């Protein structure tokens, strides 16, 4: 997918710096990082000004010099530099166990449940109140009454624990109290150094993983080498299991229905294919596919009030997405995207195309968006129904207010105390969060 081209920074220095300054601080042309826009603040306005210019006012038109993808790259670059300038001006909360943090609508304290984990990937509560935690290295851990059980559960599947691969999501069946099922998603080692996302279910008995069954395991020829973009989050609902499968670094596979990667899938909770899946019965498609064109989905959550399925996925450089996931839809990667390549070269200028879904929001610059969870507890009444969004690179916990399928407000609840990958509401109404550096589970509890 890499288009040959100049790094966006060189592009800026070549075509724009003369007038807008080497650090975008302004000169003949205006300051481009103060978030004041005369001709419109949205992406479309910036794109239009760069393409068409404001010739009378001295801003040349670049539509003939730069192609669409280069213009898109410049918009991403302006956003990155703008966010950097804004971050330098903004004080974000960095909660500690000793302090009370005042956020927009709730005051809270942060309590450390454990700081003795390696890289915690996913959190899930059992009906008896115990908390399951996966560590990416391949361990399923249990926290009982705020105490990390010393050893991991034994007998869980062997995982390909390299690069982004390893043990990923853990999910608890809604009827776990009667059927005992727990689901694990992991990178399954194949032959010759290959690996692919697989899902099993099993039960825990006296510290051991037992009764294991395959829920999703694809044939060996589809396994891929390379350590990136496995997914994988799971949602169990109404007898179905929805789960995400990253594109494994093979961008074009995301548009190929004969490949499992770059998709959201749906199966019955025992792994059978539902007859009414969108591509079931087609010979050229994986019958488990629910949606396609998904890059590397790292969050999946069901909105309790509406039954809507929400998903977050990593864009490349720019264009992290929050999507509403619907039967059979195409989410566009890599044909449309709001991002560019990591090295600053363009991918495409196309952000919209007929027949492809738009994200509900996109984060440009990327925050490296992780797990998401609707807050369902009673401890924080003003957070009820809000969607909490985690971020790895940006080290953020965000709160999104969602009204009728739209995000009407975003708040950075805190920032800068470690990469955040997982979030879940506890049975006590606290918000539980998995953090890195050191690997820990913390919870937010109300403060007077
Ligand atoms: C010859 C000088 C010149 C160059 C070169 C130039 N600009 Fe401009 N630019 C201007 C001026 C002057 C304005 C202000 C126009 C106005 O006041 O209406 C402007 C305005 C803009 C705006 C709109 C700002 C706002 O407040 O809405 C954007 C965005 C922009 N330029 C981006 C770029 C980019 C990206 C490049 C390089 C591809 C570039 N410019 C190159 C002179 C320049």
Short mmCIF file of C-alpha atoms and ligand atoms in Angstrom, two decimals:
data_model
loop_
_atom_site.label_atom_id
_atom_site.label_comp_id
_atom_site.label_asym_id
_atom_site.label_seq_id
_atom_site.Cartn_x
_atom_site.Cartn_y
_atom_site.Cartn_z
CA UNK A 1 0.00 0.00 0.00
CA UNK A 2 2.93 2.33 0.53
CA UNK A 3 2.74 4.98 -2.15
CA UNK A 4 6.11 6.30 -3.15
CA UNK A 5 6.42 9.80 -1.87
CA UNK A 6 7.95 12.35 0.33
CA UNK A 7 7.67 12.31 4.07
CA UNK A 8 4.94 14.75 5.01
CA UNK A 9 7.35 16.83 7.05
CA UNK A 10 9.56 17.38 3.98
CA UNK A 11 6.45 18.15 2.00
CA UNK A 12 5.50 20.82 4.50
CA UNK A 13 9.00 22.28 4.56
CA UNK A 14 9.13 22.35 0.75
CA UNK A 15 5.74 23.87 0.01
CA UNK A 16 4.43 25.60 3.12
CA UNK A 17 7.19 26.65 5.53
CA UNK A 18 8.10 29.78 3.54
CA UNK A 19 4.86 31.42 4.49
CA UNK A 20 3.65 29.50 7.56
CA UNK A 21 7.02 29.16 9.32
CA UNK A 22 9.29 26.13 9.85
CA UNK A 23 7.43 25.30 13.06
CA UNK A 24 3.99 26.27 11.73
CA UNK A 25 4.14 29.37 13.88
CA UNK A 26 3.06 31.68 11.07
CA UNK A 27 4.62 34.41 8.97
CA UNK A 28 3.23 35.65 5.72
CA UNK A 29 0.52 33.03 6.22
CA UNK A 30 -1.19 32.40 9.54
CA UNK A 31 -0.19 30.29 12.53
CA UNK A 32 -1.36 26.72 11.80
CA UNK A 33 -1.13 25.29 15.35
CA UNK A 34 -3.17 27.74 17.43
CA UNK A 35 -6.46 26.05 16.55
CA UNK A 36 -7.87 29.30 15.16
CA UNK A 37 -9.19 28.81 11.66
CA UNK A 38 -10.48 31.57 9.49
CA UNK A 39 -11.73 29.28 6.74
CA UNK A 40 -13.20 26.44 8.82
CA UNK A 41 -11.81 24.07 11.44
CA UNK A 42 -12.96 20.72 10.03
CA UNK A 43 -10.87 18.46 7.78
CA UNK A 44 -12.91 19.30 4.70
CA UNK A 45 -12.22 23.02 5.09
CA UNK A 46 -8.47 22.51 5.52
CA UNK A 47 -8.42 20.19 2.51
CA UNK A 48 -10.32 22.72 0.41
CA UNK A 49 -8.05 25.64 1.38
CA UNK A 50 -4.91 23.64 0.55
CA UNK A 51 -6.33 22.45 -2.79
CA UNK A 52 -8.01 25.63 -3.94
CA UNK A 53 -6.05 28.26 -2.00
CA UNK A 54 -7.34 31.65 -0.93
CA UNK A 55 -5.66 33.22 -3.87
CA UNK A 56 -6.73 36.81 -3.27
CA UNK A 57 -5.38 36.69 0.29
CA UNK A 58 -2.04 35.19 -0.77
CA UNK A 59 -2.63 31.48 -0.11
CA UNK A 60 -1.74 29.64 -3.32
CA UNK A 61 -3.78 26.68 -4.62
CA UNK A 62 -1.89 23.40 -4.42
CA UNK A 63 -4.43 21.19 -6.16
CA UNK A 64 -2.27 20.97 -9.29
CA UNK A 65 1.03 20.44 -7.44
CA UNK A 66 0.01 17.94 -4.77
CA UNK A 67 -2.15 14.87 -5.21
CA UNK A 68 -5.10 14.08 -2.96
CA UNK A 69 -3.13 11.70 -0.77
CA UNK A 70 -0.41 14.29 -0.18
CA UNK A 71 -3.02 16.87 0.77
CA UNK A 72 -4.56 14.37 3.21
CA UNK A 73 -1.09 13.76 4.66
CA UNK A 74 -0.67 17.49 5.22
CA UNK A 75 -4.01 17.70 7.02
CA UNK A 76 -2.94 14.83 9.31
CA UNK A 77 0.35 16.64 9.88
CA UNK A 78 -1.42 19.90 10.79
CA UNK A 79 -3.56 17.91 13.27
CA UNK A 80 -0.52 16.22 14.80
CA UNK A 81 1.32 19.49 15.24
CA UNK A 82 -1.80 21.21 16.52
CA UNK A 83 -2.38 18.46 19.11
CA UNK A 84 1.24 18.69 20.21
CA UNK A 85 0.96 22.45 20.67
CA UNK A 86 -2.33 22.06 22.56
CA UNK A 87 -0.92 19.34 24.84
CA UNK A 88 1.95 21.64 25.80
CA UNK A 89 -0.64 24.20 26.93
CA UNK A 90 -2.99 21.83 28.79
CA UNK A 91 -2.66 20.37 32.27
CA UNK A 92 -4.17 16.88 32.38
CA UNK A 93 -5.08 15.05 35.58
CA UNK A 94 -2.57 12.44 36.73
CA UNK A 95 -4.42 10.68 39.55
CA UNK A 96 -2.48 9.03 42.39
CA UNK A 97 -3.67 6.92 45.35
CA UNK A 98 -3.04 9.90 47.64
CA UNK A 99 -5.10 12.51 45.81
CA UNK A 100 -8.67 13.22 44.86
CA UNK A 101 -9.10 13.95 41.17
CA UNK A 102 -11.77 16.34 40.02
CA UNK A 103 -13.01 15.55 36.54
CA UNK A 104 -15.82 17.34 34.71
CA UNK A 105 -18.75 15.65 36.42
CA UNK A 106 -17.32 13.24 39.03
CA UNK A 107 -14.65 13.33 41.70
CA UNK A 108 -12.73 10.12 42.20
CA UNK A 109 -9.80 8.45 43.88
CA UNK A 110 -7.53 5.90 42.23
CA UNK A 111 -6.85 2.68 44.15
CA UNK A 112 -4.16 0.20 43.11
CA UNK A 113 -5.51 -3.36 43.17
CA UNK A 114 -2.22 -4.89 42.07
CA UNK A 115 1.00 -3.62 40.54
CA UNK A 116 2.61 -7.01 40.08
CA UNK A 117 1.53 -7.83 36.54
CA UNK A 118 3.57 -7.87 33.36
CA UNK A 119 1.44 -6.51 30.47
CA UNK A 120 -2.24 -6.87 31.43
CA UNK A 121 -4.31 -7.21 28.25
CA UNK A 122 -7.88 -7.78 29.34
CA UNK A 123 -10.11 -7.81 32.43
CA UNK A 124 -13.35 -9.72 33.11
CA UNK A 125 -15.33 -10.32 36.29
CA UNK A 126 -16.74 -13.70 37.26
CA UNK A 127 -20.21 -13.79 38.83
CA UNK A 128 -18.64 -14.56 42.23
CA UNK A 129 -16.70 -11.26 42.12
CA UNK A 130 -13.29 -12.66 41.20
CA UNK A 131 -11.47 -10.69 38.51
CA UNK A 132 -9.77 -12.49 35.62
CA UNK A 133 -6.76 -10.78 34.03
CA UNK A 134 -4.82 -11.92 30.99
CA UNK A 135 -1.14 -11.11 30.71
CA UNK A 136 0.06 -10.90 27.13
CA UNK A 137 2.97 -13.24 27.87
CA UNK A 138 0.41 -16.05 28.14
CA UNK A 139 -0.83 -16.13 31.71
CA UNK A 140 -4.42 -16.09 32.96
CA UNK A 141 -4.38 -14.56 36.44
CA UNK A 142 -7.06 -14.33 39.12
CA UNK A 143 -7.62 -11.52 41.61
CA UNK A 144 -9.66 -12.58 44.64
CA UNK A 145 -10.73 -9.92 47.15
CA UNK A 146 -8.08 -7.49 45.86
CA UNK A 147 -5.35 -10.11 46.12
CA UNK A 148 -3.50 -11.38 43.05
CA UNK A 149 -3.39 -15.18 43.25
CA UNK A 150 0.31 -16.07 43.24
CA UNK A 151 0.33 -18.46 40.29
CA UNK A 152 -1.48 -18.32 36.95
CA UNK A 153 -4.23 -20.76 35.99
CA UNK A 154 -2.39 -23.81 34.69
CA UNK A 155 -3.10 -25.58 31.39
CA UNK A 156 -4.22 -22.57 29.32
CA UNK A 157 -3.30 -22.73 25.62
CA UNK A 158 0.26 -22.16 24.46
CA UNK A 159 0.43 -18.73 22.84
CA UNK A 160 2.71 -17.06 20.29
CA UNK A 161 3.99 -14.39 22.66
CA UNK A 162 6.01 -12.13 20.39
CA UNK A 163 5.63 -8.57 19.22
CA UNK A 164 1.89 -7.73 19.48
CA UNK A 165 0.92 -11.41 19.82
CA UNK A 166 0.18 -13.40 22.94
CA UNK A 167 -2.75 -14.02 25.22
CA UNK A 168 -5.32 -11.33 24.48
CA UNK A 169 -8.97 -11.06 25.52
CA UNK A 170 -10.75 -12.98 28.25
CA UNK A 171 -14.56 -12.97 28.31
CA UNK A 172 -17.04 -14.53 30.69
CA UNK A 173 -20.20 -16.16 29.34
CA UNK A 174 -23.34 -14.30 30.52
CA UNK A 175 -24.57 -17.61 32.01
CA UNK A 176 -21.22 -18.46 33.52
CA UNK A 177 -22.83 -19.00 36.95
CA UNK A 178 -24.58 -22.07 35.55
CA UNK A 179 -22.37 -23.17 32.62
CA UNK A 180 -18.90 -22.08 33.80
CA UNK A 181 -17.70 -21.02 30.33
CA UNK A 182 -14.79 -18.63 29.98
CA UNK A 183 -13.43 -17.56 26.57
CA UNK A 184 -9.80 -16.86 25.72
CA UNK A 185 -8.51 -15.21 22.55
CA UNK A 186 -4.83 -15.60 21.69
CA UNK A 187 -2.27 -15.74 18.92
CA UNK A 188 -2.02 -19.39 18.11
CA UNK A 189 1.44 -20.58 17.02
CA UNK A 190 1.45 -22.17 13.55
CA UNK A 191 4.30 -23.72 11.61
CA UNK A 192 7.42 -21.88 10.44
CA UNK A 193 7.01 -18.97 12.84
CA UNK A 194 3.48 -18.13 11.71
CA UNK A 195 0.58 -17.35 14.01
CA UNK A 196 -3.07 -16.41 13.84
CA UNK A 197 -5.86 -15.39 16.19
CA UNK A 198 -7.75 -18.31 17.77
CA UNK A 199 -10.46 -18.57 20.42
CA UNK A 200 -11.16 -21.38 22.86
CA UNK A 201 -13.53 -21.75 25.75
CA UNK A 202 -13.00 -23.72 28.92
CA UNK A 203 -13.67 -23.76 32.62
CA UNK A 204 -11.55 -23.11 35.69
CA UNK A 205 -11.47 -25.86 38.27
CA UNK A 206 -9.14 -25.69 41.29
CA UNK A 207 -6.69 -23.42 39.56
CA UNK A 208 -6.64 -25.42 36.33
CA UNK A 209 -8.01 -24.71 32.86
CA UNK A 210 -10.23 -27.69 31.92
CA UNK A 211 -12.91 -28.81 29.42
CA UNK A 212 -11.29 -26.79 26.61
CA UNK A 213 -13.15 -26.55 23.27
CA UNK A 214 -12.20 -24.75 20.08
CA UNK A 215 -14.57 -21.90 19.26
CA UNK A 216 -12.65 -20.34 16.37
CA UNK A 217 -9.56 -21.79 14.76
CA UNK A 218 -8.87 -21.33 11.09
CA UNK A 219 -7.06 -23.79 8.78
CA UNK A 220 -3.25 -23.66 8.80
CA UNK A 221 -2.80 -22.24 5.26
CA UNK A 222 -4.31 -18.93 6.42
CA UNK A 223 -1.75 -18.47 9.20
CA UNK A 224 0.61 -15.55 8.69
CA UNK A 225 4.05 -14.53 9.74
CA UNK A 226 4.70 -11.17 11.28
CA UNK A 227 3.88 -9.89 14.70
CA UNK A 228 1.22 -7.25 14.21
CA UNK A 229 -2.56 -6.73 14.26
CA UNK A 230 -4.17 -9.80 15.81
CA UNK A 231 -7.19 -8.01 17.30
CA UNK A 232 -8.81 -9.40 19.44
CA UNK A 233 -11.77 -8.45 21.63
CA UNK A 234 -14.90 -10.47 22.34
CA UNK A 235 -18.52 -9.72 23.21
CA UNK A 236 -20.96 -12.46 24.23
CA UNK A 237 -24.60 -11.59 23.78
CA UNK A 238 -27.85 -13.44 23.11
CA UNK A 239 -26.13 -16.76 22.45
CA UNK A 240 -23.64 -15.19 20.02
CA UNK A 241 -19.96 -14.44 20.24
CA UNK A 242 -18.75 -11.37 18.35
CA UNK A 243 -15.01 -10.98 18.04
CA UNK A 244 -12.45 -8.91 16.16
CA UNK A 245 -9.57 -10.12 14.01
CA UNK A 246 -6.85 -7.63 12.98
CA UNK A 247 -5.59 -7.67 9.40
CA UNK A 248 -2.19 -9.05 10.46
CA UNK A 249 -0.36 -6.30 8.60
CA UNK A 250 -1.86 -7.43 5.27
CA UNK A 251 -3.98 -4.36 4.54
CA UNK A 252 -5.64 -5.56 1.33
CA UNK A 253 -6.81 -8.78 3.03
CA UNK A 254 -9.26 -6.61 4.98
CA UNK A 255 -11.30 -6.21 1.76
CA UNK A 256 -10.99 -9.90 0.82
CA UNK A 257 -13.90 -11.96 2.13
CA UNK A 258 -11.96 -15.18 1.49
CA UNK A 259 -9.55 -14.17 4.28
CA UNK A 260 -10.43 -14.10 7.98
CA UNK A 261 -8.15 -11.18 8.90
CA UNK A 262 -9.27 -7.56 8.99
CA UNK A 263 -12.81 -8.49 10.05
CA UNK A 264 -15.32 -8.63 12.86
CA UNK A 265 -16.80 -12.14 13.13
CA UNK A 266 -19.93 -13.62 14.63
CA UNK A 267 -20.44 -17.23 15.72
CA UNK A 268 -22.80 -19.02 18.09
CA UNK A 269 -21.31 -19.21 21.56
CA UNK A 270 -20.13 -22.78 20.82
CA UNK A 271 -18.44 -21.75 17.56
CA UNK A 272 -21.09 -22.86 15.05
CA UNK A 273 -21.81 -20.50 12.15
CA UNK A 274 -25.18 -18.75 12.34
CA UNK A 275 -27.18 -19.47 9.18
CA UNK A 276 -28.12 -15.80 8.84
CA UNK A 277 -24.55 -14.46 8.87
CA UNK A 278 -24.14 -12.00 5.98
CA UNK A 279 -21.80 -14.16 3.89
CA UNK A 280 -22.86 -17.63 5.07
CA UNK A 281 -23.39 -19.99 2.14
CA UNK A 282 -21.02 -18.15 -0.18
CA UNK A 283 -18.17 -20.29 -1.41
CA UNK A 284 -15.78 -17.36 -1.74
CA UNK A 285 -16.24 -16.03 1.78
CA UNK A 286 -15.51 -16.97 5.38
CA UNK A 287 -18.93 -17.75 6.78
CA UNK A 288 -18.12 -16.31 10.20
CA UNK A 289 -17.52 -12.77 8.85
CA UNK A 290 -19.89 -10.16 10.25
CA UNK A 291 -18.13 -7.01 8.91
CA UNK A 292 -14.98 -6.31 6.88
CA UNK A 293 -12.52 -3.54 6.06
CA UNK A 294 -11.45 -3.37 9.73
CA UNK A 295 -7.76 -2.67 10.37
CA UNK A 296 -6.83 -3.64 13.92
CA UNK A 297 -9.83 -3.57 16.24
CA UNK A 298 -8.81 -3.28 19.90
CA UNK A 299 -12.15 -2.53 21.51
CA UNK A 300 -15.66 -4.00 21.28
CA UNK A 301 -18.63 -3.23 23.50
CA UNK A 302 -22.39 -3.64 23.44
CA UNK A 303 -24.43 -0.57 24.38
CA UNK A 304 -26.93 -1.94 26.89
CA UNK A 305 -29.67 0.60 26.25
CA UNK A 306 -29.83 0.03 22.49
CA UNK A 307 -28.06 -3.27 21.77
CA UNK A 308 -25.72 -1.40 19.41
CA UNK A 309 -22.27 -2.91 18.96
CA UNK A 310 -19.42 -0.37 19.15
CA UNK A 311 -15.87 -1.02 18.02
CA UNK A 312 -12.57 0.85 18.15
CA UNK A 313 -9.69 0.19 15.79
CA UNK A 314 -6.18 1.46 15.29
CA UNK A 315 -5.69 3.54 12.20
CA UNK A 316 -2.21 3.87 10.75
CA UNK A 317 -0.66 7.31 11.54
CA UNK A 318 -3.92 9.19 12.10
CA UNK A 319 -7.42 7.86 11.70
CA UNK A 320 -8.04 5.78 14.83
CA UNK A 321 -11.73 4.95 14.61
CA UNK A 322 -14.84 4.47 16.70
CA UNK A 323 -17.42 2.54 14.64
CA UNK A 324 -20.91 1.19 14.98
CA UNK A 325 -20.68 -2.39 13.77
CA UNK A 326 -23.57 -3.57 11.62
CA UNK A 327 -24.42 -6.75 9.71
CA UNK A 328 -22.34 -7.16 6.54
CA UNK A 329 -20.96 -3.62 6.33
CA UNK A 330 -17.59 -2.58 4.90
CA UNK A 331 -15.54 -0.22 7.10
CA UNK A 332 -13.24 0.75 4.27
CA UNK A 333 -9.67 -0.12 5.27
CA UNK A 334 -7.39 0.37 3.34
CA UNK A 335 -9.44 1.93 0.53
CA UNK A 336 -10.54 4.84 2.69
CA UNK A 337 -8.79 6.06 5.82
CA UNK A 338 -8.13 9.29 7.68
CA UNK A 339 -4.53 8.23 8.31
CA UNK A 340 -1.22 8.02 6.48
CA UNK A 341 1.76 5.66 6.68
CA UNK A 342 3.91 5.69 9.83
CA UNK A 343 6.84 7.08 7.84
CA UNK A 344 4.76 10.09 6.79
CA UNK A 345 4.13 8.98 3.22
CA UNK A 346 0.53 9.08 2.03
CA UNK A 347 -1.78 6.05 1.78
CA UNK A 348 -4.70 7.59 -0.03
CA UNK A 349 -6.53 10.88 -0.17
CA UNK A 350 -9.86 9.08 -0.07
CA UNK A 351 -11.65 9.33 3.25
CA UNK A 352 -15.19 8.69 1.98
CA UNK A 353 -16.58 6.26 -0.55
CA UNK A 354 -20.05 5.05 -1.43
CA UNK A 355 -20.75 1.66 0.13
CA UNK A 356 -18.19 2.12 2.89
CA UNK A 357 -18.94 3.15 6.46
CA UNK A 358 -17.71 6.33 8.09
CA UNK A 359 -16.39 6.18 11.65
CA UNK A 360 -18.61 7.85 14.27
CA UNK A 361 -15.46 9.68 15.34
CA UNK A 362 -11.85 9.40 14.27
CA UNK A 363 -8.87 10.44 16.32
CA UNK A 364 -6.29 12.24 14.23
CA UNK A 365 -3.57 12.30 15.44
CA UNK A 366 -3.86 8.71 16.62
CA UNK A 367 -4.21 8.03 20.33
CA UNK A 368 -3.61 4.27 19.80
CA UNK A 369 -7.12 3.48 20.94
CA UNK A 370 -7.65 0.36 23.07
CA UNK A 371 -10.46 -1.33 24.93
CA UNK A 372 -13.84 0.33 25.45
CA UNK A 373 -16.59 -0.19 28.03
CA UNK A 374 -19.95 1.35 28.82
CA UNK A 375 -20.12 2.42 32.43
CA UNK A 376 -22.99 0.48 33.99
CA UNK A 377 -22.48 0.98 37.70
CA UNK A 378 -24.26 3.09 40.31
CA UNK A 379 -21.19 4.47 42.08
CA UNK A 380 -20.77 7.29 39.54
CA UNK A 381 -24.30 8.40 38.63
CA UNK A 382 -23.11 11.09 36.21
CA UNK A 383 -21.07 8.58 34.23
CA UNK A 384 -23.91 6.14 33.71
CA UNK A 385 -24.19 5.03 30.08
CA UNK A 386 -21.01 6.85 29.05
CA UNK A 387 -18.49 5.01 26.91
CA UNK A 388 -15.00 4.83 28.41
CA UNK A 389 -12.19 4.62 25.87
CA UNK A 390 -8.59 3.67 26.63
CA UNK A 391 -5.46 4.71 24.75
CA UNK A 392 -2.01 3.17 24.67
CA UNK A 393 0.36 5.74 23.12
CA UNK A 394 -1.60 8.74 24.37
CA UNK A 395 -1.91 7.11 27.84
CA UNK A 396 -5.46 8.37 28.16
CA UNK A 397 -8.76 7.40 29.65
CA UNK A 398 -11.51 9.18 27.74
CA UNK A 399 -15.18 9.51 28.55
CA UNK A 400 -17.55 9.77 25.59
CA UNK A 401 -21.12 10.94 25.91
CA UNK A 402 -23.22 9.16 23.30
CA UNK A 403 -26.64 10.38 22.25
CA UNK A 404 -28.61 8.62 19.51
CA UNK A 405 -25.53 6.99 18.02
CA UNK A 406 -23.48 10.20 17.97
CA UNK A 407 -20.64 11.28 20.23
CA UNK A 408 -21.76 14.61 21.67
CA UNK A 409 -18.90 15.19 24.11
CA UNK A 410 -15.44 13.85 24.92
CA UNK A 411 -13.42 14.30 28.10
CA UNK A 412 -9.87 13.17 28.84
CA UNK A 413 -10.50 11.90 32.39
CA UNK A 414 -6.79 11.46 32.98
CA UNK A 415 -3.56 11.13 31.04
CA UNK A 416 0.06 10.22 31.46
CA UNK A 417 0.22 7.49 34.12
CA UNK A 418 0.88 4.59 31.74
CA UNK A 419 -0.40 2.92 28.59
CA UNK A 420 -4.02 1.83 29.09
CA UNK A 421 -5.39 -1.20 27.29
CA UNK A 422 -8.39 -2.41 29.24
CA UNK A 423 -11.39 -1.08 31.13
CA UNK A 424 -14.44 -2.69 32.73
CA UNK A 425 -17.15 -1.80 35.26
CA UNK A 426 -16.81 -3.80 38.49
CA UNK A 427 -19.69 -5.35 40.44
CA UNK A 428 -19.01 -2.68 43.10
CA UNK A 429 -19.61 0.09 40.55
CA UNK A 430 -15.94 1.08 40.44
CA UNK A 431 -14.24 1.45 37.07
CA UNK A 432 -11.39 -1.08 36.73
CA UNK A 433 -8.48 -0.28 34.44
CA UNK A 434 -5.46 -2.24 33.21
CA UNK A 435 -2.29 -0.15 32.95
CA UNK A 436 1.27 -0.76 31.85
CA UNK A 437 4.60 0.37 33.30
CA UNK A 438 4.43 -1.33 35.79
CA UNK A 439 1.61 -3.71 34.83
CA UNK A 440 -1.19 -2.94 37.22
CA UNK A 441 -4.91 -3.01 37.79
CA UNK A 442 -6.34 0.12 39.33
CA UNK A 443 -9.89 1.19 40.07
CA UNK A 444 -11.58 4.55 40.21
CA UNK A 445 -13.83 4.96 43.25
CA UNK A 446 -16.03 7.94 44.11
CA UNK A 447 -14.61 10.65 46.37
CA UNK A 448 -16.63 13.16 48.34
C1 LIG B 1 2.89 32.15 -0.52
C2 LIG B 1 2.58 32.01 0.86
C3 LIG B 1 1.86 30.73 1.30
C4 LIG B 1 2.23 29.45 1.08
C5 LIG B 1 3.43 28.93 0.30
C6 LIG B 1 1.26 28.63 1.76
N1 LIG B 1 0.34 29.41 2.36
FE1 LIG B 1 -1.24 28.77 3.45
N2 LIG B 1 -1.89 30.65 3.67
C7 LIG B 1 -1.22 31.76 3.23
C8 LIG B 1 -1.97 32.94 3.61
C9 LIG B 1 -1.56 34.36 3.36
C10 LIG B 1 -3.12 32.47 4.26
C11 LIG B 1 -4.23 33.31 4.87
C12 LIG B 1 -5.36 33.46 3.91
C13 LIG B 1 -6.46 34.37 4.50
O1 LIG B 1 -6.14 35.14 5.40
O2 LIG B 1 -7.59 34.27 4.03
C14 LIG B 1 -3.03 31.03 4.27
C15 LIG B 1 -3.99 30.20 4.83
C16 LIG B 1 -3.87 28.83 4.99
C17 LIG B 1 -4.79 28.01 5.65
C18 LIG B 1 -6.12 28.43 6.26
C19 LIG B 1 -5.91 28.98 7.63
C20 LIG B 1 -7.20 29.42 8.30
O3 LIG B 1 -7.10 30.22 9.24
O4 LIG B 1 -8.28 28.97 7.91
C21 LIG B 1 -4.28 26.75 5.65
C22 LIG B 1 -4.90 25.50 6.26
C23 LIG B 1 -3.03 26.81 4.95
N3 LIG B 1 -2.82 28.09 4.55
C24 LIG B 1 -2.21 25.71 4.75
C25 LIG B 1 -1.11 25.78 3.90
C26 LIG B 1 -0.34 24.61 3.54
C27 LIG B 1 -0.61 23.18 4.05
C28 LIG B 1 0.62 25.01 2.70
C29 LIG B 1 1.62 24.18 1.97
C30 LIG B 1 1.09 23.17 1.11
C31 LIG B 1 0.47 26.45 2.56
N4 LIG B 1 -0.59 26.86 3.30
C32 LIG B 1 1.30 27.24 1.80
C33 LIG B 1 -0.03 31.79 2.57
C34 LIG B 1 0.67 30.70 2.12
#
